Tab-separated table of C-alpha atoms in Angstrom:
chain	number	residue	atom	x	y	z
Z	296	VAL	CA	-167.699	-24.900	-152.969
Z	297	ASP	CA	-165.305	-26.973	-155.110
Z	298	ALA	CA	-163.255	-24.725	-156.940
Z	299	ARG	CA	-159.887	-25.403	-158.778
Z	300	ILE	CA	-156.582	-23.657	-158.204
Z	301	ILE	CA	-155.365	-21.758	-161.463
Z	302	GLU	CA	-152.382	-19.988	-160.101
Z	303	VAL	CA	-150.693	-19.486	-157.092
Z	304	ARG	CA	-148.761	-16.749	-156.176
Z	305	PRO	CA	-146.419	-16.785	-153.638
Z	306	PHE	CA	-144.577	-13.837	-153.395
Z	307	ARG	CA	-145.438	-12.596	-150.079
Z	308	VAL	CA	-144.356	-16.166	-148.716
Z	309	GLN	CA	-141.144	-15.986	-150.360
Z	310	ASP	CA	-140.418	-12.727	-148.869
Z	311	GLU	CA	-141.352	-13.989	-145.548
Z	312	LEU	CA	-139.025	-17.373	-145.890
Z	313	ALA	CA	-135.916	-14.994	-147.520
Z	314	ARG	CA	-136.016	-13.250	-143.676
Z	315	GLY	CA	-135.795	-16.724	-141.811
Z	316	LYS	CA	-139.120	-16.858	-140.746
Z	317	ILE	CA	-142.035	-19.848	-140.318
Z	318	VAL	CA	-144.720	-19.609	-142.732
Z	319	VAL	CA	-148.569	-20.885	-141.673
Z	320	ILE	CA	-150.888	-20.556	-144.716
Z	321	ALA	CA	-154.637	-21.198	-144.363
Z	322	GLY	CA	-155.253	-24.245	-146.579
Z	323	TYR	CA	-158.721	-25.093	-148.629
Z	324	GLN	CA	-159.470	-21.702	-149.686
Z	325	GLY	CA	-158.222	-19.136	-152.378
Z	326	VAL	CA	-159.409	-15.897	-154.101
Z	327	SER	CA	-160.967	-15.972	-157.405
Z	328	TYR	CA	-160.269	-13.109	-160.025
Z	329	LYS	CA	-163.160	-11.144	-158.700
Z	330	LYS	CA	-161.710	-11.112	-154.892
Z	331	GLU	CA	-163.926	-13.903	-154.147
Z	332	VAL	CA	-163.170	-16.352	-151.430
Z	333	THR	CA	-163.553	-19.643	-153.033
Z	334	THR	CA	-163.495	-23.250	-151.402
Z	335	LEU	CA	-161.260	-26.355	-152.648
Z	336	GLY	CA	-164.062	-28.451	-151.862
Z	337	ARG	CA	-162.685	-32.091	-150.335
Z	338	GLY	CA	-159.283	-32.405	-149.715
Z	339	GLY	CA	-158.182	-29.063	-150.354
Z	340	SER	CA	-155.775	-28.695	-147.602
Z	341	ASP	CA	-153.837	-31.650	-149.050
Z	342	THR	CA	-154.111	-29.888	-152.863
Z	343	THR	CA	-153.338	-25.921	-151.204
Z	344	ALA	CA	-150.272	-27.808	-149.396
Z	345	VAL	CA	-148.926	-29.587	-153.034
Z	346	ALA	CA	-149.648	-26.231	-154.660
Z	347	MET	CA	-147.359	-24.153	-152.214
Z	348	ALA	CA	-144.858	-26.648	-153.024
Z	349	ALA	CA	-144.835	-26.743	-156.671
Z	350	ALA	CA	-144.807	-22.676	-156.401
Z	351	LEU	CA	-142.278	-22.471	-153.874
Z	352	ASP	CA	-140.091	-25.271	-156.170
Z	353	ALA	CA	-139.954	-28.008	-153.544
Z	354	GLU	CA	-138.920	-31.404	-154.072
Z	355	TYR	CA	-141.533	-32.789	-151.853
Z	356	CYS	CA	-144.430	-32.368	-149.921
Z	357	GLU	CA	-145.178	-34.022	-146.507
Z	358	ILE	CA	-149.045	-34.308	-146.061
Z	359	CYS	CA	-149.205	-35.093	-141.855
Z	360	SER	CA	-152.386	-36.847	-140.071
Z	361	ASP	CA	-152.675	-39.277	-137.223
Z	362	VAL	CA	-152.149	-42.226	-139.199
Z	363	ASP	CA	-148.233	-43.120	-140.606
Z	364	GLY	CA	-149.331	-43.385	-144.177
Z	365	VAL	CA	-151.582	-45.203	-146.580
Z	366	TYR	CA	-152.603	-48.705	-145.763
Z	367	SER	CA	-153.023	-51.889	-147.669
Z	368	ALA	CA	-156.478	-51.982	-146.387
Z	369	ASP	CA	-158.359	-50.574	-143.893
Z	370	PRO	CA	-157.045	-51.657	-140.654
Z	371	ARG	CA	-160.408	-51.616	-138.905
Z	372	VAL	CA	-161.498	-54.085	-141.112
Z	373	VAL	CA	-158.849	-56.002	-142.410
Z	374	SER	CA	-156.389	-56.907	-139.205
Z	375	ALA	CA	-153.642	-57.640	-141.452
Z	376	ALA	CA	-153.521	-54.521	-143.365
Z	377	GLY	CA	-149.828	-53.549	-143.397
Z	378	ARG	CA	-148.354	-49.469	-144.419
Z	379	ILE	CA	-146.949	-49.422	-148.057
Z	380	GLY	CA	-143.528	-47.398	-148.141
Z	381	THR	CA	-143.863	-46.555	-152.074
Z	382	LEU	CA	-146.752	-45.672	-154.278
Z	383	SER	CA	-147.109	-44.203	-157.800
Z	384	TYR	CA	-149.082	-41.238	-158.559
Z	385	GLU	CA	-151.434	-43.458	-160.540
Z	386	GLU	CA	-152.134	-46.065	-157.477
Z	387	THR	CA	-152.560	-43.629	-155.027
Z	388	GLN	CA	-155.495	-41.426	-157.210
Z	389	GLU	CA	-157.090	-45.050	-157.796
Z	390	MET	CA	-156.745	-45.919	-153.847
Z	391	ALA	CA	-158.599	-42.626	-153.239
Z	392	GLU	CA	-161.263	-43.088	-156.015
Z	393	ALA	CA	-162.338	-46.722	-155.038
Z	394	GLY	CA	-162.695	-45.390	-151.211
Z	395	ALA	CA	-159.541	-45.642	-149.135
Z	396	LYS	CA	-159.314	-42.754	-146.769
Z	397	VAL	CA	-155.977	-41.642	-148.317
Z	398	LEU	CA	-154.710	-38.539	-150.032
Z	399	ASN	CA	-156.978	-36.365	-152.073
Z	400	ALA	CA	-156.912	-37.377	-155.717
Z	401	GLN	CA	-156.995	-33.789	-157.114
Z	402	ALA	CA	-154.191	-33.237	-154.411
Z	403	VAL	CA	-152.105	-36.070	-156.196
Z	404	GLU	CA	-152.788	-35.137	-159.665
Z	405	PHE	CA	-151.081	-31.801	-159.181
Z	406	ALA	CA	-148.116	-33.417	-157.739
Z	407	LYS	CA	-147.949	-36.085	-160.297
Z	408	GLU	CA	-148.251	-32.422	-162.924
Z	409	LYS	CA	-145.145	-30.752	-161.110
Z	410	GLY	CA	-143.349	-33.986	-160.234
Z	411	ILE	CA	-143.154	-33.472	-156.455
Z	412	ALA	CA	-142.809	-36.350	-154.283
Z	413	ILE	CA	-145.678	-36.471	-151.311
Z	414	TYR	CA	-144.822	-38.127	-148.018
Z	415	ALA	CA	-147.737	-39.227	-146.148
Z	416	ARG	CA	-146.963	-39.562	-142.375
Z	417	ALA	CA	-147.542	-38.982	-138.776
Z	418	THR	CA	-147.986	-35.763	-137.504
Z	419	GLU	CA	-145.463	-36.828	-134.571
Z	420	GLY	CA	-143.247	-38.825	-136.821
Z	421	PRO	CA	-139.730	-38.213	-137.790
Z	422	LEU	CA	-138.546	-35.740	-140.540
Z	423	PRO	CA	-137.439	-37.878	-144.254
Z	424	GLY	CA	-134.533	-39.848	-143.287
Z	425	PRO	CA	-132.302	-41.808	-145.947
Z	426	ASP	CA	-135.165	-43.925	-146.414
Z	427	PRO	CA	-138.403	-42.059	-146.041
Z	428	SER	CA	-140.749	-45.234	-146.739
Z	429	SER	CA	-139.567	-46.431	-143.874
Z	430	ASP	CA	-141.569	-43.996	-141.355
Z	431	GLY	CA	-144.539	-43.017	-143.916
Z	432	THR	CA	-145.415	-43.511	-147.253
Z	433	VAL	CA	-143.870	-41.730	-150.349
Z	434	VAL	CA	-146.022	-41.119	-153.281
Z	435	ARG	CA	-143.756	-40.792	-156.544
Z	436	ARG	CA	-143.089	-41.822	-159.845
Z	437	SER	CA	-142.307	-45.335	-160.934
Z	438	PRO	CA	-141.644	-47.092	-157.470
Z	439	PRO	CA	-139.850	-50.208	-157.416
Z	440	ARG	CA	-142.004	-52.886	-157.641
Z	441	MET	CA	-143.148	-56.033	-160.391
Z	442	PRO	CA	-146.128	-54.586	-162.731
Z	443	GLY	CA	-148.845	-56.427	-162.036
Z	444	THR	CA	-148.731	-56.352	-158.188
Z	445	VAL	CA	-151.578	-55.496	-155.907
Z	446	VAL	CA	-151.010	-52.922	-153.592
Z	447	GLY	CA	-154.302	-52.320	-151.592
Z	448	VAL	CA	-157.845	-53.239	-151.590
Z	449	ALA	CA	-160.675	-50.534	-151.234
Z	450	SER	CA	-164.003	-50.497	-150.418
Z	451	GLU	CA	-167.273	-47.820	-150.910
Z	452	LYS	CA	-170.099	-49.398	-149.554
Z	453	ASP	CA	-172.693	-46.921	-150.857
Z	454	ILE	CA	-173.188	-47.071	-154.505
Z	455	VAL	CA	-175.998	-46.462	-156.461
Z	456	MET	CA	-176.020	-47.611	-159.948
Z	457	LEU	CA	-177.971	-45.723	-163.132
Z	458	GLU	CA	-179.259	-47.608	-166.304
Z	459	GLY	CA	-180.755	-45.845	-169.052
Z	460	ASP	CA	-182.134	-47.310	-171.812
Z	461	GLY	CA	-182.709	-44.145	-174.044
Z	462	ALA	CA	-180.572	-41.858	-175.999
Z	463	PRO	CA	-177.440	-41.532	-173.375
Z	464	SER	CA	-177.184	-37.495	-174.459
Z	465	GLU	CA	-180.647	-37.352	-172.376
Z	466	VAL	CA	-179.723	-39.608	-169.458
Z	467	LEU	CA	-176.185	-37.009	-168.960
Z	468	THR	CA	-177.829	-34.265	-169.574
Z	469	LEU	CA	-180.298	-34.701	-166.642
Z	470	LEU	CA	-177.025	-35.471	-164.258
Z	471	ALA	CA	-175.679	-32.421	-165.614
Z	472	GLU	CA	-178.392	-30.217	-164.744
Z	473	ARG	CA	-178.519	-31.571	-161.124
Z	474	SER	CA	-174.450	-31.697	-160.722
Z	475	VAL	CA	-174.325	-35.490	-159.644
Z	476	PRO	CA	-170.661	-36.509	-160.892
Z	477	GLY	CA	-170.319	-40.383	-162.134
Z	478	LYS	CA	-167.166	-42.201	-160.933
Z	479	GLN	CA	-167.825	-45.062	-163.827
Z	480	LEU	CA	-169.602	-44.240	-167.621
Z	481	HIS	CA	-170.256	-46.991	-169.799
Z	482	VAL	CA	-172.362	-46.370	-173.286
Z	483	PHE	CA	-172.905	-49.088	-175.438
Z	484	GLY	CA	-175.535	-48.429	-178.231
Z	485	ASP	CA	-178.382	-47.528	-176.174
Z	486	ARG	CA	-177.372	-48.571	-172.794
Z	487	THR	CA	-176.555	-45.978	-170.317
Z	488	THR	CA	-174.842	-47.024	-167.158
Z	489	VAL	CA	-173.171	-44.265	-164.465
Z	490	VAL	CA	-172.099	-45.360	-161.322
Z	491	ILE	CA	-172.838	-42.755	-158.554
Z	492	SER	CA	-171.627	-42.575	-154.937
Z	493	ARG	CA	-174.332	-41.641	-152.580
Z	494	GLU	CA	-172.137	-39.215	-151.006
Z	495	ASN	CA	-172.397	-36.793	-154.013
Z	496	LEU	CA	-175.791	-37.189	-154.609
Z	497	HIS	CA	-177.002	-34.057	-152.484
Z	498	ASP	CA	-180.628	-34.190	-153.665
Z	499	GLU	CA	-181.549	-38.001	-154.102
Z	500	ASP	CA	-185.304	-37.539	-153.735
Z	501	LYS	CA	-185.438	-34.803	-156.384
Z	502	LEU	CA	-183.058	-36.908	-159.030
Z	503	ARG	CA	-185.390	-39.715	-158.667
Z	504	GLN	CA	-188.508	-37.430	-159.553
Z	505	ALA	CA	-186.688	-35.884	-163.040
Z	506	LEU	CA	-185.696	-39.046	-163.690
Z	507	SER	CA	-189.155	-40.373	-163.487
Z	508	THR	CA	-190.540	-37.511	-165.069
Z	509	ARG	CA	-188.332	-37.064	-168.103
Z	510	LEU	CA	-187.147	-40.195	-168.960
Z	511	GLY	CA	-189.935	-42.450	-167.585
Z	512	LYS	CA	-189.419	-46.304	-167.649
Z	513	THR	CA	-186.184	-45.876	-169.580
Z	514	ALA	CA	-184.304	-45.309	-166.646
Z	515	ARG	CA	-183.743	-46.748	-162.883
Z	516	LEU	CA	-181.391	-46.601	-160.164
Z	517	ILE	CA	-180.147	-49.820	-159.036
Z	518	ASP	CA	-179.625	-49.385	-154.519
Z	519	GLY	CA	-178.159	-51.946	-152.668
Z	520	LEU	CA	-174.401	-52.084	-154.146
Z	521	GLY	CA	-171.036	-51.222	-152.872
Z	522	ALA	CA	-167.763	-51.328	-154.456
Z	523	VAL	CA	-164.778	-53.579	-153.637
Z	524	SER	CA	-161.562	-52.878	-155.596
Z	525	VAL	CA	-157.963	-53.703	-155.580
Z	526	VAL	CA	-155.430	-51.821	-157.359
Z	527	GLY	CA	-151.740	-51.764	-158.453
Z	528	ALA	CA	-149.851	-51.131	-161.396
Z	529	GLY	CA	-150.257	-53.146	-164.815
Z	530	ILE	CA	-152.739	-55.642	-162.787
Z	531	ASN	CA	-155.206	-56.139	-165.801
Z	532	ALA	CA	-151.752	-56.998	-168.335
Z	533	THR	CA	-153.670	-60.551	-168.401
Z	534	TYR	CA	-156.783	-61.669	-167.356
Z	535	GLU	CA	-155.562	-63.435	-164.126
Z	536	ASN	CA	-156.258	-60.888	-161.343
Z	537	VAL	CA	-159.801	-60.927	-162.393
Z	538	ARG	CA	-160.344	-64.266	-162.623
Z	539	ALA	CA	-158.343	-64.849	-158.981
Z	540	GLY	CA	-160.633	-62.094	-157.569
Z	541	THR	CA	-164.194	-63.357	-159.003
Z	542	ALA	CA	-163.148	-66.548	-158.249
Z	543	THR	CA	-162.526	-65.544	-154.276
Z	544	LEU	CA	-166.094	-63.865	-154.510
Z	545	ALA	CA	-167.207	-67.010	-155.992
Z	546	GLY	CA	-165.839	-68.591	-152.771
Z	547	LEU	CA	-168.304	-66.096	-150.583
Z	548	GLY	CA	-171.341	-67.366	-152.751
Z	549	ILE	CA	-171.237	-63.887	-154.176
Z	550	THR	CA	-171.884	-62.933	-157.944
Z	551	PRO	CA	-171.461	-59.470	-158.554
Z	552	ALA	CA	-173.422	-57.242	-160.326
Z	553	ALA	CA	-170.945	-55.291	-162.290
Z	554	LEU	CA	-167.136	-55.596	-163.021
Z	555	ALA	CA	-165.096	-52.717	-164.140
Z	556	THR	CA	-161.012	-52.111	-164.842
Z	557	SER	CA	-158.810	-49.537	-165.698
Z	558	SER	CA	-154.821	-50.007	-165.988
Z	559	PHE	CA	-154.553	-49.406	-162.414
Z	560	ARG	CA	-157.640	-51.084	-160.778
Z	561	ILE	CA	-160.197	-53.710	-160.713
Z	562	THR	CA	-163.786	-52.764	-159.183
Z	563	TRP	CA	-166.501	-55.315	-158.348
Z	564	MET	CA	-170.063	-54.261	-157.378
Z	565	VAL	CA	-171.058	-56.458	-154.678
Z	566	PRO	CA	-174.297	-56.770	-152.198
Z	567	ARG	CA	-173.824	-53.668	-149.627
Z	568	ASP	CA	-173.718	-55.887	-147.044
Z	569	ARG	CA	-171.262	-58.128	-147.951
Z	570	THR	CA	-168.331	-55.470	-148.599
Z	571	ALA	CA	-167.123	-56.053	-145.211
Z	572	ASP	CA	-166.954	-59.986	-146.104
Z	573	VAL	CA	-165.380	-59.589	-149.270
Z	574	LEU	CA	-162.472	-56.636	-148.484
Z	575	PRO	CA	-160.515	-59.171	-146.187
Z	576	ALA	CA	-161.107	-62.047	-148.558
Z	577	LEU	CA	-159.684	-60.094	-151.315
Z	578	HIS	CA	-156.659	-58.977	-148.818
Z	579	ALA	CA	-155.519	-62.051	-148.242
Z	580	ARG	CA	-156.024	-63.731	-151.999
Z	581	PHE	CA	-153.699	-60.771	-153.099
Z	582	MET	CA	-151.488	-58.993	-150.297
Z	583	GLU	CA	-150.701	-61.952	-147.870
Z	584	SER	CA	-150.403	-65.286	-149.816
Z	585	ARG	CA	-148.621	-63.078	-152.725
Z	586	ARG	CA	-149.308	-65.776	-155.055
Z	587	PRO	CA	-147.717	-64.780	-158.662
Z	588	LEU	CA	-150.215	-64.348	-161.036
Z	589	LEU	CA	-148.466	-65.574	-164.105
Z	590	PRO	CA	-150.586	-66.332	-167.506
Z	591	SER	CA	-151.701	-69.971	-167.670
Z	592	GLU	CA	-150.026	-72.533	-170.643
């Protein structure tokens, strides 16, 4: 249910294109070396499209849906959200991993490796013109933007944190045996913390039972959390964005349960029932005010 593309053999497609035909291909599926039908998992259709574009040496790949691109936040939660004209591969991947319903992260990774631009636009929109970002979102390398600019905010409402006080290998072995993927892993001495999306917990009751049986009181699941993130290239070059976001949460009376960063993302773990409050507040702070966040003297 979660196969990976190893190679693409587009010979038949190339033959039909050479004959002037329009080729329609079923996405999401493939064939193993043993001739077994395999599926690519969530977002497999996006991955298929990008893989075919790469195999055919295309300059770009269009991903069409019922929305006209990637937005700075979920418009259903943040009324001020606007469409983003250009995104880097990394920013798009981070938005997807942070919970935004955007292009599939694996598909974007494939495009990044092959250097293919992705145009995300509405199905009924026009074909790419001189400025493709005018009618969709273009995902490519190094969009023209000042480093440190927040381009979007995203949230995931159902997060579980696993904390273990024993040997990290015991916690990770148990999760591997139960095929539980973690979003973030932190190991410091004998303390192991793993952030897990509940949608990836296919049998939570059995996981809890296994934790109790094998690890006892040295491991526990912390529930009731959601994750809210801001994304942008270079946003952690200083601590100003972290400080500004944390101050915004404090203004809402929220002390985050945890904080994690990458080169492109800052994520705060907050009470699950407050994610809908935090998302528009962070969007207003970073996207609507556009105040420059420069290091304090």
